[in-house]
Coordinates of C-alpha atoms in Angstrom, one line a residue:
M78 CA 0.0 0.0 0.0
S79 CA 1.3 3.4 -0.9
S80 CA 2.2 5.7 1.9
D81 CA 0.3 8.7 0.4
R82 CA -2.9 7.1 -0.4
Q83 CA -6.0 8.6 1.3
S84 CA -6.7 7.5 4.9
D85 CA -10.3 6.7 4.5
S86 CA -10.1 34.1 -24.3
K87 CA -7.1 35.6 -22.5
E88 CA -7.8 39.0 -20.8
G89 CA -5.7 42.0 -21.7
D90 CA -2.6 43.1 -19.8
E91 CA -3.3 45.4 -16.9
S92 CA -1.0 48.1 -18.1
Q93 CA -3.1 48.4 -21.4
V94 CA -6.5 48.8 -19.7
D95 CA -7.8 52.4 -19.5
R96 CA -9.2 54.0 -16.4
P97 CA -12.7 52.7 -15.8
R98 CA -15.3 55.4 -16.6
T99 CA -18.1 56.2 -14.3
A100 CA -21.8 56.1 -15.4
G101 CA -22.7 58.8 -17.9
E102 CA -19.1 59.8 -18.5
S103 CA -18.1 60.3 -22.1
P104 CA -14.7 59.3 -23.6
D105 CA -13.7 63.0 -23.7
D106 CA -14.5 63.8 -20.2
E107 CA -11.1 62.9 -19.0
H108 CA -9.6 66.0 -20.8
S109 CA -12.6 68.2 -20.3
N110 CA -10.7 70.3 -17.7
E111 CA -7.9 71.0 -20.1
E112 CA -9.8 72.3 -23.2
P113 CA -11.1 75.6 -21.9
E114 CA -7.7 76.6 -20.7
I115 CA -6.3 75.8 -24.2
R116 CA -9.0 77.8 -25.9
Q117 CA -8.4 80.7 -23.5
R118 CA -4.7 80.8 -24.5
S119 CA -5.5 80.9 -28.2
A120 CA -8.1 83.7 -27.7
T121 CA -5.9 86.0 -25.7
P122 CA -3.9 87.5 -28.5
R123 CA -7.0 88.4 -30.4
D124 CA -8.5 90.2 -27.4
I125 CA -5.5 92.5 -27.2
R126 CA -5.2 93.4 -30.8
V127 CA -5.6 97.1 -31.8
A128 CA -8.9 97.2 -33.9
D129 CA -9.2 100.9 -34.5
T130 CA -6.6 101.8 -37.2
G131 CA -7.8 105.4 -37.8
R132 CA -6.7 106.9 -34.5
S133 CA -3.9 109.4 -33.9
N134 CA -0.4 108.4 -33.0
A135 CA -1.2 109.5 -29.5
G136 CA -4.1 107.1 -29.5
F137 CA -1.8 104.4 -30.8
A138 CA 0.6 105.1 -28.0
K139 CA -2.1 105.0 -25.5
K140 CA -3.3 101.7 -27.0
D141 CA 0.2 100.3 -27.0
S142 CA 0.5 101.1 -23.4
K143 CA -2.8 99.3 -22.7
A144 CA -1.9 96.5 -24.9
Q145 CA 1.4 95.9 -23.1
S146 CA -0.5 95.9 -19.8
A147 CA -3.0 93.4 -21.3
N148 CA -0.2 91.3 -22.7
V149 CA 1.4 91.1 -19.2
C150 CA -1.9 90.0 -17.7
A151 CA -2.4 87.4 -20.4
S152 CA 1.2 86.2 -19.9
G153 CA 0.3 85.7 -16.2
L154 CA -2.9 83.8 -17.1
R155 CA -1.0 81.6 -19.6
T156 CA 1.6 80.9 -16.9
E157 CA -1.0 80.0 -14.3
S158 CA -3.1 78.0 -16.8
F159 CA 0.0 76.1 -17.9
A160 CA 0.9 75.3 -14.4
S161 CA -2.6 74.1 -13.8
V162 CA -2.6 71.9 -16.8
T163 CA 0.9 70.5 -15.8
R164 CA -0.3 69.8 -12.3
S165 CA -3.3 68.0 -13.6
S166 CA -1.3 66.0 -16.1
V167 CA 1.3 65.1 -13.7
F168 CA -1.4 64.0 -11.2
R169 CA -3.1 61.8 -13.9
L170 CA 0.3 60.4 -14.8
L171 CA 1.2 59.5 -11.2
Q172 CA -2.3 58.1 -10.5
K173 CA -2.2 55.8 -13.6
R174 CA 1.3 54.8 -12.8
T175 CA 0.4 53.9 -9.2
T176 CA -2.6 51.9 -10.4
G177 CA -0.6 50.3 -13.2
K178 CA -2.9 51.5 -16.0
G179 CA -0.8 54.1 -17.7
I180 CA 2.0 54.0 -20.2
F181 CA 4.6 53.9 -17.5
V182 CA 4.0 51.5 -14.6
E183 CA 5.6 50.6 -11.4
P184 CA 8.8 48.4 -11.9
A185 CA 7.2 45.6 -9.7
R186 CA 4.4 45.3 -12.3
D187 CA 6.9 45.3 -15.1
N188 CA 8.6 42.4 -13.3
F189 CA 5.3 40.7 -13.1
R190 CA 4.7 40.9 -16.8
T191 CA 8.2 39.5 -17.4
L192 CA 7.5 36.6 -15.1
T193 CA 4.2 35.9 -16.8
S194 CA 6.1 35.7 -20.1
L195 CA 8.7 33.5 -18.5
Y196 CA 6.2 31.1 -16.9
S197 CA 4.2 31.0 -20.2
S198 CA 7.4 29.8 -22.0
M199 CA 8.0 27.0 -19.4
N200 CA 9.3 23.8 -21.0
P201 CA 10.8 20.5 -19.7
A202 CA 14.5 21.0 -19.2
A203 CA 16.6 18.8 -21.6
D204 CA 19.1 17.7 -18.9
S205 CA 16.3 16.7 -16.4
V206 CA 15.8 13.5 -18.2
N207 CA 18.4 11.8 -15.9
M208 CA 16.7 13.0 -12.8
T209 CA 15.1 9.7 -11.8
T210 CA 14.7 7.9 -8.5
Q211 CA 15.2 4.6 -10.4
T212 CA 14.5 1.9 -7.9
H213 CA 13.6 4.3 -5.1
G214 CA 9.9 4.3 -5.9
A215 CA 7.3 7.0 -6.2
V216 CA 8.1 10.7 -5.5
F217 CA 5.9 11.9 -2.7
N218 CA 7.4 15.3 -2.0
L219 CA 9.8 17.9 -3.4
E220 CA 11.4 20.7 -1.4
Y221 CA 13.9 23.4 -2.3
S222 CA 16.3 24.9 0.2
P223 CA 15.4 28.6 0.9
D224 CA 18.4 29.8 -1.2
G225 CA 17.4 27.5 -4.1
S226 CA 20.7 25.7 -4.1
V227 CA 19.5 22.2 -3.3
L228 CA 16.3 20.2 -4.4
T229 CA 15.4 17.4 -2.0
V230 CA 13.1 14.4 -3.0
A231 CA 11.1 12.3 -0.6
C232 CA 10.9 8.7 -2.0
E233 CA 8.6 5.8 -1.5
Q234 CA 11.3 3.4 -0.7
T235 CA 12.8 4.8 2.4
E236 CA 15.3 7.1 0.7
V237 CA 15.9 10.9 0.4
L238 CA 17.7 12.3 -2.8
L239 CA 19.4 15.5 -3.2
F240 CA 20.0 17.3 -6.5
D241 CA 21.6 20.5 -7.7
P242 CA 18.6 22.1 -9.5
I243 CA 20.7 24.3 -11.8
S244 CA 22.9 21.6 -13.2
S245 CA 20.5 18.7 -12.6
R246 CA 23.4 16.8 -10.9
H247 CA 22.7 14.2 -8.4
I248 CA 24.4 15.3 -5.1
K249 CA 23.7 12.4 -2.7
T250 CA 21.2 9.7 -1.7
L251 CA 20.4 9.3 2.0
V252 CA 20.1 5.6 2.0
D253 CA 17.7 4.2 4.6
A254 CA 16.8 7.7 5.8
H255 CA 13.9 6.0 7.3
E256 CA 12.4 2.5 7.7
D257 CA 9.4 3.2 5.6
C258 CA 8.1 5.6 3.0
V259 CA 9.3 9.2 3.3
N260 CA 6.3 11.5 3.1
N261 CA 7.4 15.2 3.6
I262 CA 10.6 17.4 3.8
R263 CA 10.8 20.8 5.4
F264 CA 13.9 23.1 5.6
L265 CA 14.4 25.0 8.8
D266 CA 17.0 27.2 7.3
N267 CA 19.6 26.9 4.5
R268 CA 21.3 23.9 6.0
L269 CA 19.0 22.1 8.6
F270 CA 15.9 20.2 7.2
A271 CA 13.5 17.7 8.7
T272 CA 12.0 14.5 7.1
C273 CA 9.0 12.5 8.2
S274 CA 7.9 8.9 7.5
D275 CA 5.4 6.2 7.7
D276 CA 7.7 4.6 10.3
T277 CA 6.2 7.2 12.7
T278 CA 9.4 9.2 13.2
I279 CA 10.9 12.5 12.2
A280 CA 14.6 12.9 11.4
L281 CA 16.7 16.1 11.4
W282 CA 19.5 16.5 8.9
D283 CA 22.4 18.9 8.3
L284 CA 23.5 19.5 4.8
R285 CA 27.1 19.9 6.0
K286 CA 27.2 16.4 7.5
L287 CA 24.9 14.0 5.7
N288 CA 26.4 10.8 6.7
S289 CA 24.2 10.5 9.7
K290 CA 21.0 12.1 11.2
V291 CA 21.2 15.0 13.6
C292 CA 18.6 13.2 15.7
S293 CA 15.5 11.1 15.4
L294 CA 12.1 12.3 17.0
H295 CA 9.7 9.8 18.4
G296 CA 6.1 10.8 19.5
H297 CA 3.6 9.8 16.7
T298 CA 1.8 6.4 16.7
S299 CA 1.0 6.4 13.0
W300 CA 2.2 7.7 9.6
V301 CA 3.6 11.2 9.9
K302 CA 2.5 13.2 6.9
N303 CA 3.3 16.9 7.5
I304 CA 6.0 19.1 8.8
E305 CA 5.8 22.8 9.5
Y306 CA 8.1 25.3 11.3
D307 CA 7.3 28.3 13.5
T308 CA 10.1 30.7 12.8
N309 CA 9.0 32.8 15.7
T310 CA 9.3 30.2 18.4
R311 CA 11.6 27.8 16.6
L312 CA 9.0 25.0 17.2
L313 CA 8.8 22.2 14.7
V314 CA 5.2 21.2 14.1
T315 CA 4.2 17.7 12.8
S316 CA 0.9 16.0 12.1
G317 CA 0.1 12.4 11.2
F318 CA -2.7 9.9 10.6
D319 CA -2.9 9.3 14.3
G320 CA -4.8 12.6 14.4
N321 CA -2.2 14.3 16.5
V322 CA -0.4 17.7 15.9
I323 CA 2.8 17.7 17.9
T324 CA 5.3 20.5 18.6
W325 CA 9.0 19.9 19.1
D326 CA 11.3 22.3 20.8
T327 CA 14.3 22.5 18.4
N328 CA 16.0 25.0 20.8
R329 CA 16.8 22.1 23.1
F330 CA 17.4 19.1 20.8
T331 CA 20.1 16.6 21.5
E332 CA 21.2 13.3 19.9
D333 CA 18.4 11.6 21.7
G334 CA 15.7 14.0 20.4
C335 CA 14.1 17.1 21.7
P336 CA 11.3 17.9 24.1
H337 CA 7.8 17.5 22.6
K338 CA 4.1 17.8 23.5
K339 CA 0.8 17.1 21.9
F340 CA -0.8 20.3 20.8
F341 CA -4.1 19.3 19.2
H342 CA -6.0 16.2 18.1
T343 CA -8.7 15.5 15.6
R344 CA -9.9 12.3 13.8
Y345 CA -9.3 11.8 10.1
L346 CA -6.6 14.4 10.0
M347 CA -5.1 14.7 6.5
R348 CA -2.9 17.9 6.2
M349 CA -1.8 20.7 8.5
R350 CA -0.3 24.1 7.5
L351 CA 0.7 27.3 9.2
T352 CA 0.1 30.6 7.6
P353 CA 3.3 32.5 6.6
D354 CA 3.1 34.8 9.7
C355 CA 2.3 31.7 11.9
S356 CA -0.8 33.4 13.2
K357 CA -3.1 30.6 12.1
M358 CA -3.1 26.8 11.8
L359 CA -5.2 25.2 9.1
I360 CA -6.1 21.4 9.3
S361 CA -7.9 19.4 6.5
T362 CA -9.7 16.2 7.1
S363 CA -10.8 13.3 5.0
S364 CA -14.3 14.0 6.2
G365 CA -14.4 17.2 4.2
Y366 CA -13.9 19.6 7.2
L367 CA -11.4 22.4 7.4
L368 CA -10.3 23.5 10.9
I369 CA -8.8 26.9 11.5
L370 CA -7.0 27.7 14.7
H371 CA -7.0 31.5 15.1
D372 CA -4.5 33.7 17.1
L373 CA -2.2 30.7 17.2
D374 CA -0.1 30.1 20.3
L375 CA 1.9 26.8 20.0
T376 CA 3.2 27.0 23.6
Q377 CA -0.3 26.3 24.8
S378 CA -1.4 22.7 24.3
L379 CA -5.1 22.2 23.8
E380 CA -6.8 19.4 25.7
V381 CA -8.1 16.7 23.6
G382 CA -11.5 16.7 25.5
S383 CA -12.0 20.3 24.8
Y384 CA -13.5 19.7 21.5
R385 CA -16.1 17.0 20.2
I386 CA -14.4 14.6 17.9
L387 CA -15.5 14.9 14.2
R388 CA -17.1 12.0 12.5
A389 CA -15.8 10.5 9.2
R390 CA -18.5 11.8 6.8
R391 CA -21.0 14.6 6.6
S392 CA -24.8 14.2 6.5
T393 CA -26.8 15.8 3.6
P394 CA -26.7 19.5 4.0
S395 CA -29.8 21.3 5.2
T396 CA -31.0 25.0 5.6
E397 CA -30.4 25.1 9.3
G398 CA -26.9 25.7 10.8
T399 CA -25.9 25.3 14.4
T400 CA -25.1 28.2 16.6
S401 CA -24.0 26.4 19.7
G402 CA -20.5 26.8 21.1
S403 CA -19.5 23.3 20.1
R404 CA -21.1 20.7 17.7
S405 CA -20.8 17.1 16.6
S406 CA -20.4 16.6 12.9
D407 CA -23.5 14.4 12.5
T408 CA -25.5 17.7 12.6
P409 CA -26.6 18.8 9.2
R410 CA -25.1 22.1 8.0
H411 CA -24.7 24.5 5.2
S412 CA -21.6 24.4 2.8
N413 CA -20.8 27.9 4.0
D414 CA -21.7 27.5 7.6
S415 CA -19.0 27.4 10.3
S416 CA -18.9 26.4 13.9
K417 CA -16.7 28.3 16.2
L418 CA -15.3 26.7 19.3
H419 CA -13.5 28.7 22.1
P420 CA -11.5 27.0 24.8
Q421 CA -12.3 29.0 28.0
D422 CA -8.8 28.5 29.5
S423 CA -7.1 30.4 26.7
Q424 CA -9.2 33.6 27.0
R425 CA -7.1 36.8 26.9
E426 CA -8.2 39.7 29.0
G427 CA -10.0 42.3 26.9
G428 CA -9.7 40.4 23.6
S429 CA -10.4 37.2 21.7
P430 CA -9.0 33.8 23.0
R431 CA -5.8 32.3 21.7
N432 CA -6.2 29.2 19.6
S433 CA -9.9 29.7 19.0
L434 CA -11.2 27.0 16.7
E435 CA -13.4 27.4 13.6
V436 CA -14.7 24.3 12.0
L437 CA -16.2 24.8 8.5
T438 CA -17.2 22.8 5.5
P439 CA -15.8 24.7 2.4
E440 CA -18.1 25.1 -0.5
I441 CA -17.1 22.7 -3.3
P442 CA -18.3 23.0 -6.9
G443 CA -20.3 20.2 -8.4
E444 CA -23.0 18.4 -6.7
K445 CA -23.6 19.8 -3.3
D446 CA -24.9 16.7 -1.6
R447 CA -21.7 14.7 -2.2
G448 CA -19.1 14.4 0.6
N449 CA -15.5 15.4 -0.3
C450 CA -12.0 14.5 1.1
I451 CA -9.6 17.4 1.4
T452 CA -6.4 15.8 0.4
S453 CA -4.0 18.6 -0.3
L454 CA -3.7 22.0 1.6
Q455 CA -1.5 24.9 0.7
L456 CA -1.2 28.6 1.8
H457 CA -0.8 31.7 -0.3
P458 CA 2.7 32.9 0.2
K459 CA 1.3 36.3 1.5
G460 CA -1.3 34.5 3.7
W461 CA -4.2 35.9 1.6
A462 CA -5.8 32.6 0.8
T463 CA -5.7 28.8 1.1
L464 CA -5.5 26.3 -1.8
I465 CA -7.0 22.9 -1.5
R466 CA -7.4 19.9 -3.7
C467 CA -10.4 17.7 -2.9
S468 CA -11.8 14.5 -4.2
S469 CA -15.4 13.2 -4.0
N470 CA -16.0 10.3 -1.6
M471 CA -16.7 8.2 -4.7
D472 CA -13.2 9.2 -6.1
D473 CA -14.9 10.1 -9.5
Q474 CA -14.4 14.0 -9.2
E475 CA -11.4 16.2 -8.2
W476 CA -11.3 19.9 -7.8
T477 CA -8.8 22.6 -7.0
C478 CA -10.2 25.5 -5.0
V479 CA -9.0 28.8 -3.8
Y480 CA -10.6 30.4 -0.7
E481 CA -9.8 33.9 0.3
F482 CA -9.5 34.9 4.0
Q483 CA -12.3 37.3 4.8
E484 CA -12.0 39.6 7.7
G485 CA -15.1 40.5 9.5
A486 CA -16.7 41.8 12.7
P487 CA -17.1 39.3 15.6
T488 CA -20.5 37.8 15.8
R489 CA -20.3 37.4 19.6
P490 CA -17.6 39.6 21.2
P491 CA -15.2 39.2 22.6
V492 CA -14.5 35.5 21.8
S493 CA -15.3 35.0 18.1
P494 CA -12.7 34.4 15.4
R495 CA -12.3 37.3 13.1
C496 CA -12.2 35.5 9.7
S497 CA -13.7 32.8 7.6
L498 CA -13.1 31.6 4.0
R499 CA -14.9 32.4 0.7
L500 CA -14.5 30.6 -2.6
T501 CA -13.1 32.8 -5.1
H502 CA -11.6 30.5 -7.8
F503 CA -11.9 26.8 -8.8
I504 CA -11.3 24.4 -11.5
E505 CA -12.0 20.7 -12.2
E506 CA -9.1 18.3 -12.2
A507 CA -8.3 15.1 -14.2
N508 CA -9.6 12.1 -12.2
V509 CA -6.4 10.1 -12.7
G510 CA -4.5 8.0 -10.1
R511 CA -7.3 7.4 -7.7
G512 CA -6.4 7.0 -4.1
Y513 CA -3.2 9.0 -4.4
I514 CA -2.8 12.5 -3.1
K515 CA -1.7 15.2 -5.5
E516 CA 0.3 18.0 -4.0
L517 CA -0.2 21.5 -5.5
C518 CA 1.9 24.7 -4.9
F519 CA 1.9 28.4 -5.3
S520 CA 4.6 30.3 -7.2
P521 CA 6.8 32.5 -4.8
D522 CA 4.9 35.6 -5.9
G523 CA 1.5 33.9 -5.3
R524 CA 0.2 34.6 -8.8
L525 CA 0.5 31.2 -10.2
I526 CA -0.6 27.7 -9.1
C527 CA 1.0 24.5 -10.3
S528 CA -1.5 21.6 -10.2
P529 CA -0.7 17.9 -11.0
Y530 CA -2.9 17.0 -14.1
G531 CA -2.8 13.4 -15.1
Y532 CA 0.6 12.6 -16.5
G533 CA 1.6 16.3 -16.5
V534 CA 1.0 19.6 -14.7
R535 CA -1.1 22.7 -15.4
L536 CA 0.0 26.3 -14.6
L537 CA -3.1 28.1 -13.3
A538 CA -3.6 31.8 -12.7
F539 CA -6.4 34.0 -11.3
D540 CA -6.8 35.8 -14.8
G541 CA -5.2 36.0 -18.1
G542 CA -2.6 38.5 -17.1
C543 CA -1.4 36.5 -14.1
G544 CA -2.7 39.3 -11.8
E545 CA -2.8 39.3 -8.1
L546 CA -5.6 37.7 -6.1
S547 CA -6.4 41.0 -4.7
D548 CA -6.9 42.5 -8.2
R549 CA -10.0 40.3 -8.9
V550 CA -13.6 41.3 -8.2
R551 CA -14.3 40.1 -4.7
A552 CA -18.0 39.5 -5.1
E553 CA -17.7 36.9 -7.8
T554 CA -16.3 33.4 -8.1
H555 CA -14.1 32.7 -11.1
C556 CA -12.7 29.7 -12.9
L557 CA -9.0 29.5 -12.7
H558 CA -7.3 30.5 -16.0
E559 CA -5.0 27.9 -17.6
V560 CA -1.7 29.5 -18.5
R561 CA 0.1 26.4 -19.8
S562 CA 0.0 22.6 -19.7
L563 CA 3.2 20.6 -19.5
Y564 CA 3.6 16.9 -20.1
S565 CA 6.8 15.1 -19.5
H566 CA 5.9 12.0 -17.4
S567 CA 4.8 8.5 -18.2
D568 CA 2.9 8.2 -15.0
V569 CA 0.6 10.1 -12.7
V570 CA 2.2 13.3 -11.2
L571 CA 1.9 13.3 -7.4
T572 CA 3.8 16.4 -6.4
T573 CA 5.0 19.8 -7.7
K574 CA 7.2 22.7 -6.3
F575 CA 8.4 26.1 -7.5
S576 CA 12.0 27.2 -6.8
P577 CA 12.0 30.0 -4.3
T578 CA 14.8 31.9 -6.1
H579 CA 14.9 30.8 -9.8
C580 CA 12.3 30.7 -12.6
Q581 CA 12.0 26.9 -12.3
L582 CA 9.5 24.3 -11.5
A583 CA 9.9 20.6 -10.4
S584 CA 7.4 17.7 -10.6
G585 CA 7.6 14.1 -9.5
C586 CA 5.4 11.1 -10.5
L587 CA 4.4 7.7 -9.3
S588 CA 7.1 5.8 -11.2
G589 CA 9.9 7.9 -9.7
R590 CA 10.7 10.4 -12.5
I591 CA 11.5 13.9 -11.6
S592 CA 11.1 16.7 -14.2
L593 CA 12.5 20.2 -14.1
Y594 CA 10.8 23.1 -16.1
Q595 CA 12.4 26.4 -17.1
P596 CA 11.7 29.1 -19.8
K597 CA 12.7 28.1 -23.3
F598 CA 12.4 30.8 -26.1

């Protein structure tokens, strides 16, 4: 049994779009303030001409004096008008430049257009054909070091491989890194990284000394599937199919391990992630629930008995949601309804509690009465949204969905979480490789999503111009835009990863092949 089976019309470029006009505004209204000033400048010389040519020289002299005076006044008017026009033009130029809708835009937006062009020209790298795990089995996870100098590969057959992603050169194989399938790899910094396995252990490694582990961590009782790292507290956070989320104090590790404690527990746990600022923890389950811990404090363990255990499957949704402080999952509920649970012992004086829990059932496209298993869970690099891949309980449908975090007023002060999720983008996926988890990823700038798609991958964007998620109309739900499809595998793709420093993408498949993609013109 595989270790990563489930447990139970392009739009135009932004810089070319004109300023949106308000209702009733004509195309020429934008320059309506400039035209009267221009007409005034052309009419001024005619106003000061001497019309009476039959007058005496004295009259002419008098008129000349008046004309000179009028000319001085007109010159002042022209200077003032020109300054007004200049200020108006400069203001418009700066405004359009700031919003990215003028001829000249911010350098950052120029960079995004360049990246869009680069990503659109992605192709399999010719020298990546030799990047194969051979007899090491399926590729379950890919992870770059923070500086992009090393690509690590978690293999089905107990091993971890290291490659140079620039030259595609094999660096080293960690033989018998674990006693069972290696599931996930996480870098703590540019030299330390952790691996987890179906052998229920976590191992710490140092790139400078790969002949042996730094230490092995024991605490889980079933397959360990996820590793996260809190950079604020330097706590390693792991989750497994035993339903436990455990924290490990890496500040005090020794060769025998490091202190750990059980932080949270829920049944049917699939994936666990921390937001980039480590203020929230998201947990997905095979029963279709998404759990959000707000105002995260990993130093406070949550008692297992504080929350009711979630059941494996949902009932058919009804029009009535629950409003009680805690609930059991056999209560019918809406797809957008959420239940908020608040441990009383973590209440902060004058504010909301730490580690307050929100349990929700994300809205999934397709048939609303069908249960779903949330298999893959990722976070936007700026913490704006969460990305999930889910499959129906019958394994005959798969979806990729983006949910934006929505800030809102508390419904019951002062102990209510301050945000929930709203579906903003979605796309249907190829229903290939049933039973295997396909891991998606965001690009470092958060504008692209790479999704395993059958024997290849798809690059997906929020719009045709690879715009920011925040640029889209918030009141509408959109289909993800397919930027490019890439096929270079002979088996089902299981995992993908963007390089954090180079315009490069890696994918790994069920048969052990690793492919690198980079721009090719």
